[in-house]
Amino acid sequence: MHRKFLLSVILMLLMSASYAFGQCTNEPGKTLVFVPIGDIAVNTNWTSNNVYVLQGPTYVISGVTLTIQPGTIIKGITGLAPGAVASLIVERGATIIANGTAQDPIIWTACTDDVSDPNDLGRSDRGLWGSLIVLGKAPINGTVTAPEICPTNFIEGLPPSAKTTYGGCDPTDNSGIIRYNQFKHGGSIIGAANEINGLTLGGVGSGTTVEYVEVFANLDDGFEFFGGNVNAKYLISAFNDDDDFDWDQGYHGKLQFLFAIKDSTNGDRLFESDGDDANADTDPTARPVVYNVTSIGRGQLPTAPSNANAAFHFKENSGGHIRNSIIIDWPRNGAFMEDQSSPSFSLNYPDCSILTQKDCEYRSRCFTGSYNTNFTPAAPAYANPTYAGSAGTGSDLTIYGTIWWNIGRNAKTLPNELSSNQSFTEKRLFTDYPTLAATLTGQSWNNIIDNPLFFGMDLSRARFAGQNALDPRPALNSPAFTEPRTDAPAEDAFFSPAPYAGAFDATTNWACEWTALWEANYFNCAPRTTTCFDETGKTIVNVAIGNITANTNWTNDNVYILQGPTFVTDSARLTIEQGTIVKGVTGLPPGSVSSLVITRNAQIFALGDSCCPIIFTAQTDDVNDPNDLGRSDRGLWGSLIVLGNAPINGTVTAPEICATNFIEGLTASPLTQYGGCNAFDNSGVIQWVQLKHGGSVIGAANEINGLTMGGVGNGTAIDHIEVFANLDDGFEWFGGTVNCRYLVSAFNDDDAFDWDQGYTGNLQFLFAIYDSTNGDRAFEIDGDDANADTQPYARPTVYNVTAFGRGEVLAAAPSNQNAAIHAKENTGGHIRNSIFYEWPRNGVFIEDQSGPSFSLAPLPDCTILGGQIDAEYHSRCLTGAFTNPNWVGGYSNVNPAYAVADFDIFGTIWCAVNSAAITPALVASAQTWTEQRLFTDYPLAGGAIASVPGGRWDNVIDEPLFTGNDRARSRFAGQNALDPRPSAASPAFSIGLKDAPAENSWFASAPYAGAFNSNDNWLLCWTALWQANYLNTAPPAGSCLCGDANNSGGYSISDAVYIIAHIFGGGPAPALPCLGDANGSGGISISDAVYLIAHIFGGGPAPFCPPASCS
């Protein structure tokens, strides 16, 4: 009897296995492994040589880790009953490590899917199995049920039990890693109108890693977040039948780089966001922060769409902050707002800070923030003010910096609008009143209605024909790069820098090589190649003297020759592609110097790249040869001048209502006027640009600066700009409010950085270097040359400067022009966390225009440092008597985070200052020598700056211990000797630093003095300093150069051979994975060798990336 029973059990198991085997497609060279229904109760590894078949609900129980090897395939049996759907559930307290790679993603799919054939199942094959459900212990909203002490719930569609419970008290709960995973053809029905999401995350905490995950052809949502605060990046929702992303029950994590696409026959919303279905007033309320979404909706439908076809559907007590995104081709409104407690929708509410259809009560509460107890005390205050508000109101729902296009294409009440896409979109995006359009697209929201100009996009939906027609990367002239954006707060390390709207930049489609979209040929993944640092074979285009009056593109297959002053006027936009070369004719008379002038109301979008900059130089410069012109070749042409409408100080001249002026050196006319009333003025974007050998003489003792900014507003983006060998200043700000980062002034003949006429912007990461024969100051700073008492006064805030002076080799005693900082009448400023090195005169020289005689008599201790001090200016600067009301008070300001005085220098290292000391006896002691000359002739002042009561100044006199520097100036011999990164032992990391105020989100976190940390030399790959071999390019320990497969310190054809030998010939692997990753995909494959060869022989993009940690 016992034997018969065993035989019957074995027969049943064999029949079950035979049934499962019969309907489950195996993959070549792999073994089918059937996973029993029930629990995985011990730590388990799933390996890539098997295909694992889920036969029903399988639970990874608490305390157990399931590890899945890259390249593993998991399949679910189809056709099971709702209560027995094939799924994997990771319980609270369990861990899943599904850590795939770009070359070997982990694939979850249906048993009927032949993974080796990407076209056997398509985008309409949905609901064939369940999917993955991960449950955690992070907070959710809802009811507390004993013995729990925080709210919990049971995941929908599964029987309520301890195994299906999620939620808890631990926001940092760690459920494991889900990276490079595909989830295909899932979403089986588990109840009436209830299907499984592609990836369900219930109460998952921020200790969990979720990135590079695709959900393809799911019958329900792509991703759903039931509370919790897990953060996620690089998510794809493709052709799913319900919503792309759904959050509720108090989800408040962070999301970045999301791509979603619908076909025309199925699918609801991009975001369905809810507070809590059961009780909309429970806490925490859902407030995620989302950056960089690209969403392509269902397009134009044959019938009027429902509210389910809006891009955003906000339900009761949900909000969120959505930034820098692209939303196109949605048949209904851009956003639809619903209040569960009041289902009738009023369309007669006044203008508000939330867009589109809205219920009066929900609108009111969302606007005021009065129902969100997590962000109290009183609305509109937030716990994190960097995410708060719109125009100061503090609403719980904001959408900033987003491009909308083809919204409401089936507007049932507006057929007459079809002829005008802009008007049509505007009507349906912002409900039926155009006043809302002005609200959302105003200066505080920065949303626009414009074509995003994808590289590949066909609104006839041919992109779904497997023709490689879909390329969601924005073209270089796309508004994704040119329109104002809202940067993520610098102190939030989760968000990656992304100076564009949408999920993709112009060069890299991160969804290629590992997704089902890529396998099925939906994507065009061809690299966007550009010839960089090379003018061979390019067409010469002579730019006529005069005006550019219409939108114009300059492309990188041409070399543009400026033959005289060229003005961009009449609100025109000049867009310049990465790798483009612009040259100026040399030898022209002062009034006709070749220059490019961006006038007020016009814009420039000079969009270089980190290894493919735009180069402005002289006509005589052979760009292919980085050494034909050197650091002494200055003044050969003019340069770039940008004029804006931001405030300056000076005189108001009718019909203007704010002060204006005419830029120096050019004929006074409306074309050369700058200044105005708009601090937020936007003159465009200038990024990754070289400006070389400029500064032509335009008058007696008057030359053009490398980059001149006259009244430029802070709506303008300026970063990664190098001025090399200019005859005048590197950079000069004539008033304005523009903020700038990553500026390089190299071997210029006057000052590195010069501000005046009331400049009040922010600056960070500045590098300046001089040779021994030319150059004046690091900073020349002035209030106003003409009238030193006009307002606004110049009060910029500057962080992280590294400035190398002319050294100690001057033949004669230096003039005051060789001080590191020369402060003139009625200027101030705040200079923090910097390094000043080898300056032959004082550290700081202070001049009062109204009192040219300088007192060296001892003055009382003061909050202004060093140098020669004029008594009157010193007194006024100390007391703050002449300050702008925005900076009132001697020791207190409107913004106390910047307070102390109108001029202060904190957390800065000084070394070898006044190294051409008039008193040679001091040479024997570098410290004494520096101290004497840095802080004037009285030690009293030295003590003041180095140790103010309370330690507020924290300046030190010490050797900064750069990684590479030679006092003998051989760093200028092209010997790769210059490396301004501080070594690990440098005081740059140990002195007292002054943090940027937390409420000023513009400043990036930089816990060190100077412009560089110890690992990242941001000068590499794009500057003339790098091209001409001034810089040490060797990566630091623990870092690598992408593409340097053989770890030689550079890249060449031998690196491609090394990769091929490793892949096909059993050769050694690169010492670190990133060394072989030429295309930046995250792994090593034959495509990396192809990428290298294309660069070396075909002019493809350089496979160089800035050194970064390879750990």
Coordinates of C-alpha atoms in Angstrom, one line a residue, residues 305-677:
P305 CA -10.8 60.0 -25.0
S306 CA -11.7 59.5 -21.3
N307 CA -10.1 61.1 -18.4
A308 CA -8.0 58.0 -18.2
N309 CA -6.1 59.3 -21.2
A310 CA -4.6 62.3 -19.4
A311 CA -0.9 62.3 -18.9
F312 CA -1.3 62.9 -15.1
H313 CA -4.2 61.8 -13.0
F314 CA -4.0 63.2 -9.5
K315 CA -6.4 61.8 -7.0
E316 CA -7.4 62.7 -3.5
N317 CA -4.5 64.0 -1.3
S318 CA -1.7 63.1 -3.7
G319 CA 0.8 65.6 -4.8
G320 CA 4.3 65.4 -6.0
H321 CA 7.1 67.5 -7.7
I322 CA 7.7 66.7 -11.4
R323 CA 10.6 68.5 -13.0
N324 CA 12.5 68.8 -16.3
S325 CA 10.4 66.4 -18.4
I326 CA 9.0 65.9 -21.9
I327 CA 5.3 65.0 -22.2
I328 CA 4.0 64.5 -25.8
D329 CA 1.1 63.0 -27.8
W330 CA -1.5 62.6 -25.1
P331 CA -5.2 62.6 -26.3
R332 CA -6.7 64.1 -23.2
N333 CA -5.5 66.9 -20.8
G334 CA -2.0 67.2 -19.6
A335 CA -3.2 66.7 -16.0
F336 CA -6.6 65.8 -14.6
M337 CA -7.4 66.4 -10.9
E338 CA -10.0 64.4 -9.0
D339 CA -11.3 64.7 -5.4
Q340 CA -12.6 61.4 -4.2
S341 CA -15.0 63.1 -1.8
S342 CA -16.5 65.3 -4.4
P343 CA -16.7 63.7 -7.8
S344 CA -18.3 66.6 -9.7
F345 CA -15.7 68.8 -11.3
S346 CA -16.0 72.6 -11.3
L347 CA -14.5 74.4 -14.3
N348 CA -15.2 77.8 -12.9
Y349 CA -12.4 78.2 -10.4
P350 CA -10.0 81.1 -10.5
D351 CA -6.5 80.8 -11.8
C352 CA -4.4 78.6 -9.6
S353 CA -0.9 77.1 -9.1
I354 CA -2.1 73.6 -10.2
L355 CA -2.9 72.9 -13.8
T356 CA -6.0 71.7 -15.5
Q357 CA -9.3 70.1 -14.4
K358 CA -9.7 70.3 -10.7
D359 CA -12.2 70.0 -7.9
C360 CA -12.6 73.1 -5.9
E361 CA -11.9 71.5 -2.5
Y362 CA -8.9 69.4 -3.7
R363 CA -7.5 72.4 -5.6
S364 CA -7.7 74.6 -2.5
R365 CA -6.1 72.1 -0.2
C366 CA -3.4 71.1 -2.7
F367 CA -2.6 74.8 -3.3
T368 CA -2.3 75.7 0.3
G369 CA -0.8 72.5 1.5
S370 CA -3.1 72.5 4.5
Y371 CA -3.8 68.8 4.6
N372 CA -0.2 67.5 4.5
T373 CA 0.9 67.0 8.0
N374 CA 4.3 65.7 6.9
F375 CA 5.1 69.2 5.6
T376 CA 3.8 71.3 8.5
P377 CA 3.8 73.5 10.6
A378 CA 1.7 75.9 8.7
A379 CA 1.4 75.7 5.0
P380 CA 3.1 76.6 2.7
A381 CA 6.2 75.6 4.7
Y382 CA 7.9 72.3 3.8
A383 CA 10.3 70.2 5.8
N384 CA 12.6 70.4 2.7
P385 CA 12.3 74.0 1.4
T386 CA 14.3 73.2 -1.7
Y387 CA 11.4 71.3 -3.1
A388 CA 8.7 73.8 -1.9
G389 CA 6.5 76.1 -3.6
S390 CA 5.8 77.9 -6.8
A391 CA 6.4 81.6 -6.9
G392 CA 6.6 81.4 -3.2
T393 CA 3.2 79.8 -2.6
G394 CA 4.4 76.4 -1.5
S395 CA 1.9 74.1 -3.2
D396 CA 2.0 70.4 -2.7
L397 CA 2.0 69.7 -6.5
T398 CA 4.4 71.4 -8.8
I399 CA 5.5 70.7 -12.4
Y400 CA 8.6 72.7 -13.5
G401 CA 10.8 73.0 -16.5
T402 CA 8.7 70.6 -18.7
I403 CA 8.0 70.5 -22.4
W404 CA 4.4 69.7 -23.6
W405 CA 3.5 68.9 -27.2
N406 CA 0.4 67.5 -28.9
I407 CA -1.6 67.4 -25.7
G408 CA -5.4 67.0 -26.1
R409 CA -5.2 65.9 -29.7
N410 CA -8.8 64.7 -29.5
A411 CA -10.2 67.8 -27.8
K412 CA -13.9 67.2 -28.4
T413 CA -14.9 70.8 -28.0
L414 CA -12.2 72.4 -30.0
P415 CA -12.1 70.9 -33.5
N416 CA -11.4 74.4 -34.9
E417 CA -8.1 74.5 -33.1
L418 CA -6.5 71.6 -35.0
S419 CA -4.9 74.0 -37.5
S420 CA -2.8 75.5 -34.7
N421 CA -0.9 72.9 -32.7
Q422 CA 0.3 75.5 -30.2
S423 CA -3.1 77.0 -29.5
F424 CA -4.7 73.5 -29.6
T425 CA -2.2 72.1 -27.0
E426 CA -2.5 75.2 -24.8
K427 CA -6.3 74.9 -24.6
R428 CA -6.3 71.3 -23.6
L429 CA -3.3 71.3 -21.4
F430 CA -4.6 74.0 -19.1
T431 CA -8.3 73.3 -19.2
D432 CA -10.6 75.6 -21.0
Y433 CA -9.1 78.9 -19.8
P434 CA -6.0 80.2 -21.4
T435 CA -5.1 82.1 -18.2
L436 CA -3.8 78.9 -16.8
A437 CA -1.3 78.6 -19.6
A438 CA 0.3 81.9 -18.4
T439 CA 0.5 80.5 -14.9
L440 CA 2.3 77.3 -15.8
T441 CA 4.6 78.8 -18.4
G442 CA 5.5 81.9 -16.3
Q443 CA 8.9 82.5 -14.9
S444 CA 8.6 80.4 -11.8
W445 CA 7.2 77.3 -13.6
N446 CA 9.2 77.4 -16.8
N447 CA 7.0 75.0 -18.7
I448 CA 6.7 75.5 -22.4
I449 CA 4.6 74.3 -25.3
D450 CA 7.0 73.3 -28.0
N451 CA 8.2 70.4 -30.3
P452 CA 10.9 68.5 -28.4
L453 CA 12.6 67.6 -31.7
F454 CA 13.5 64.0 -31.0
F455 CA 16.1 62.4 -33.3
G456 CA 13.5 59.8 -34.4
M457 CA 9.8 60.2 -33.9
D458 CA 6.9 59.4 -36.2
L459 CA 3.4 60.5 -34.9
S460 CA 1.8 58.2 -37.5
R461 CA 3.0 55.4 -35.1
A462 CA 5.3 53.8 -37.7
R463 CA 7.8 53.7 -34.8
F464 CA 6.0 50.5 -33.8
A465 CA 6.8 48.6 -36.9
G466 CA 10.2 47.4 -35.8
Q467 CA 11.9 49.8 -38.2
N468 CA 14.4 51.3 -35.7
A469 CA 12.4 54.5 -36.1
L470 CA 12.1 55.5 -32.4
D471 CA 14.9 57.6 -31.0
P472 CA 13.8 59.7 -28.0
R473 CA 17.1 61.5 -27.7
P474 CA 16.5 65.2 -28.3
A475 CA 18.4 66.9 -31.1
L476 CA 21.0 69.4 -30.3
N477 CA 18.7 72.3 -31.2
S478 CA 15.9 70.8 -29.0
P479 CA 14.3 73.0 -26.4
A480 CA 15.3 70.2 -24.0
F481 CA 18.7 71.9 -23.8
T482 CA 17.7 75.5 -24.2
E483 CA 14.7 76.1 -22.0
P484 CA 15.1 77.0 -18.2
R485 CA 15.1 74.0 -15.9
T486 CA 15.0 73.4 -12.2
D487 CA 18.1 71.6 -11.0
A488 CA 17.8 69.0 -8.3
P489 CA 19.1 70.3 -5.0
A490 CA 22.9 70.0 -4.9
E491 CA 22.8 68.4 -1.4
D492 CA 20.6 65.5 -2.7
A493 CA 23.2 63.0 -3.8
F494 CA 20.5 60.6 -5.3
F495 CA 19.8 62.8 -8.4
S496 CA 22.3 62.8 -11.2
P497 CA 23.2 66.0 -12.9
A498 CA 21.1 66.3 -16.1
P499 CA 21.3 69.6 -17.9
Y500 CA 18.3 68.8 -20.1
A501 CA 14.6 68.0 -20.0
G502 CA 13.5 64.5 -20.5
A503 CA 15.1 61.1 -19.8
F504 CA 17.9 61.2 -22.4
D505 CA 20.7 63.5 -23.5
A506 CA 21.6 64.0 -27.2
T507 CA 24.3 61.3 -27.4
T508 CA 23.3 58.3 -25.2
N509 CA 20.2 56.1 -25.3
W510 CA 20.6 54.2 -22.0
A511 CA 17.7 51.9 -23.0
C512 CA 19.8 50.3 -25.8
E513 CA 21.5 46.9 -25.5
W514 CA 19.5 45.4 -22.6
T515 CA 15.8 46.1 -23.2
A516 CA 13.0 44.3 -25.1
L517 CA 12.4 47.5 -27.0
W518 CA 16.0 47.3 -28.3
E519 CA 15.8 43.5 -29.0
A520 CA 12.7 44.0 -31.1
N521 CA 14.2 46.8 -33.1
Y522 CA 12.0 49.6 -31.9
F523 CA 15.0 51.8 -31.1
N524 CA 17.5 53.6 -33.3
C525 CA 20.6 53.1 -31.2
A526 CA 23.2 54.4 -33.8
P527 CA 25.8 56.6 -32.1
R528 CA 25.5 60.3 -32.8
T529 CA 29.0 60.9 -34.1
T530 CA 30.7 64.2 -34.3
T531 CA 34.3 65.1 -35.3
C532 CA 35.9 66.9 -32.4
F533 CA 39.1 69.0 -32.2
D534 CA 39.4 68.6 -35.9
E535 CA 38.7 70.9 -38.9
T536 CA 39.8 68.5 -41.6
G537 CA 37.3 68.3 -44.5
K538 CA 34.9 70.9 -43.0
T539 CA 33.3 73.6 -45.1
I540 CA 34.3 77.2 -44.6
V541 CA 31.3 79.4 -44.0
N542 CA 32.1 83.2 -44.0
V543 CA 29.7 84.9 -41.6
A544 CA 28.9 88.3 -43.0
I545 CA 29.4 91.5 -40.9
G546 CA 26.0 92.6 -39.7
N547 CA 23.0 91.0 -38.0
I548 CA 21.6 87.5 -37.5
T549 CA 17.8 88.2 -37.3
A550 CA 16.3 84.8 -37.6
N551 CA 16.8 81.5 -35.7
T552 CA 20.0 80.0 -37.0
N553 CA 21.9 76.7 -36.5
W554 CA 25.6 76.4 -36.8
T555 CA 26.6 72.8 -37.3
N556 CA 29.8 70.9 -36.7
D557 CA 30.5 70.0 -40.3
N558 CA 31.4 73.7 -41.0
V559 CA 34.0 76.2 -39.8
Y560 CA 32.4 79.6 -39.3
I561 CA 34.6 82.7 -40.0
L562 CA 33.6 85.9 -38.3
Q563 CA 34.7 88.7 -40.6
G564 CA 33.8 91.5 -38.2
P565 CA 31.2 92.3 -35.5
T566 CA 28.2 89.9 -35.9
F567 CA 25.1 90.7 -33.8
V568 CA 22.4 88.2 -33.0
T569 CA 19.3 90.4 -32.8
D570 CA 15.5 90.7 -33.0
S571 CA 14.9 87.9 -30.4
A572 CA 16.7 85.4 -32.7
R573 CA 18.2 82.2 -31.4
L574 CA 21.6 81.0 -32.5
T575 CA 22.2 77.3 -31.8
I576 CA 25.7 75.9 -32.1
E577 CA 26.3 72.2 -32.1
Q578 CA 29.0 70.4 -30.1
G579 CA 32.3 70.1 -32.0
T580 CA 31.6 73.3 -34.1
I581 CA 34.6 75.6 -34.8
V582 CA 34.1 79.4 -35.0
K583 CA 37.1 81.6 -36.0
G584 CA 37.6 85.3 -36.1
V585 CA 39.5 87.2 -38.7
T586 CA 42.8 88.7 -37.4
G587 CA 44.3 92.1 -38.0
L588 CA 41.1 94.2 -38.2
P589 CA 41.0 97.8 -37.0
P590 CA 39.6 98.5 -33.5
G591 CA 36.1 99.4 -34.7
S592 CA 35.8 96.3 -36.8
V593 CA 37.1 93.5 -34.6
S594 CA 35.7 90.1 -35.4
S595 CA 33.3 89.3 -32.5
L596 CA 30.0 87.6 -31.8
V597 CA 27.6 89.8 -29.9
I598 CA 24.3 88.4 -28.5
T599 CA 22.1 91.4 -28.0
R600 CA 19.3 91.9 -25.4
N601 CA 16.4 89.6 -26.1
A602 CA 18.3 87.4 -28.4
Q603 CA 19.7 84.0 -27.3
I604 CA 22.7 81.7 -27.8
F605 CA 22.7 78.0 -27.3
A606 CA 26.3 76.9 -27.5
L607 CA 25.9 73.3 -26.5
G608 CA 29.3 71.6 -26.4
D609 CA 30.0 68.3 -24.8
S610 CA 32.4 67.0 -22.1
C611 CA 34.8 65.6 -24.7
C612 CA 33.6 67.6 -27.8
P613 CA 33.6 71.3 -27.0
I614 CA 32.7 74.2 -29.2
I615 CA 35.9 76.1 -30.1
F616 CA 36.1 79.8 -30.7
T617 CA 39.6 80.9 -31.9
A618 CA 41.5 83.0 -34.3
Q619 CA 41.5 82.3 -38.1
T620 CA 45.3 81.6 -37.9
D621 CA 44.8 78.8 -35.5
D622 CA 45.2 75.3 -36.8
V623 CA 42.8 73.5 -34.5
N624 CA 44.2 70.1 -35.5
D625 CA 47.6 71.1 -34.0
P626 CA 47.1 72.1 -30.3
N627 CA 50.6 73.6 -30.3
D628 CA 50.8 75.9 -33.3
L629 CA 49.5 78.8 -31.2
G630 CA 50.5 78.9 -27.6
R631 CA 49.8 80.8 -24.4
S632 CA 51.6 83.9 -25.6
D633 CA 49.5 84.3 -28.7
R634 CA 46.9 86.8 -27.5
G635 CA 44.7 89.5 -29.1
L636 CA 44.3 87.9 -32.5
W637 CA 40.6 88.4 -32.7
G638 CA 37.7 89.7 -30.5
S639 CA 35.6 87.1 -28.7
L640 CA 32.1 86.5 -27.4
I641 CA 29.9 89.2 -25.8
V642 CA 26.5 88.4 -24.3
L643 CA 24.1 91.3 -23.3
G644 CA 21.0 90.9 -21.3
N645 CA 18.1 92.6 -19.5
A646 CA 19.2 91.9 -15.9
P647 CA 19.7 94.8 -13.3
I648 CA 23.0 96.8 -13.3
N649 CA 23.9 99.9 -11.4
G650 CA 24.1 103.3 -13.2
T651 CA 21.8 105.8 -14.7
V652 CA 18.3 105.4 -15.9
T653 CA 17.8 106.9 -19.4
A654 CA 14.3 107.2 -20.9
P655 CA 12.5 105.3 -22.2
E656 CA 14.2 102.7 -20.0
I657 CA 12.8 102.3 -16.4
C658 CA 15.9 100.6 -15.0
A659 CA 19.6 101.4 -15.4
T660 CA 21.2 100.5 -18.7
N661 CA 24.6 101.1 -20.3
F662 CA 26.5 100.4 -23.6
I663 CA 29.2 97.7 -23.6
E664 CA 32.7 99.1 -23.7
G665 CA 34.6 99.1 -26.9
L666 CA 31.6 99.0 -29.3
T667 CA 29.7 101.9 -30.8
A668 CA 26.8 103.0 -28.5
S669 CA 23.5 101.9 -30.0
P670 CA 20.5 99.7 -29.2
L671 CA 22.6 96.7 -30.4
T672 CA 25.2 97.3 -27.7
Q673 CA 22.9 98.2 -24.8
Y674 CA 22.7 96.0 -21.7
G675 CA 20.8 96.1 -18.4
G676 CA 17.2 96.3 -17.4
C677 CA 14.8 95.1 -14.7

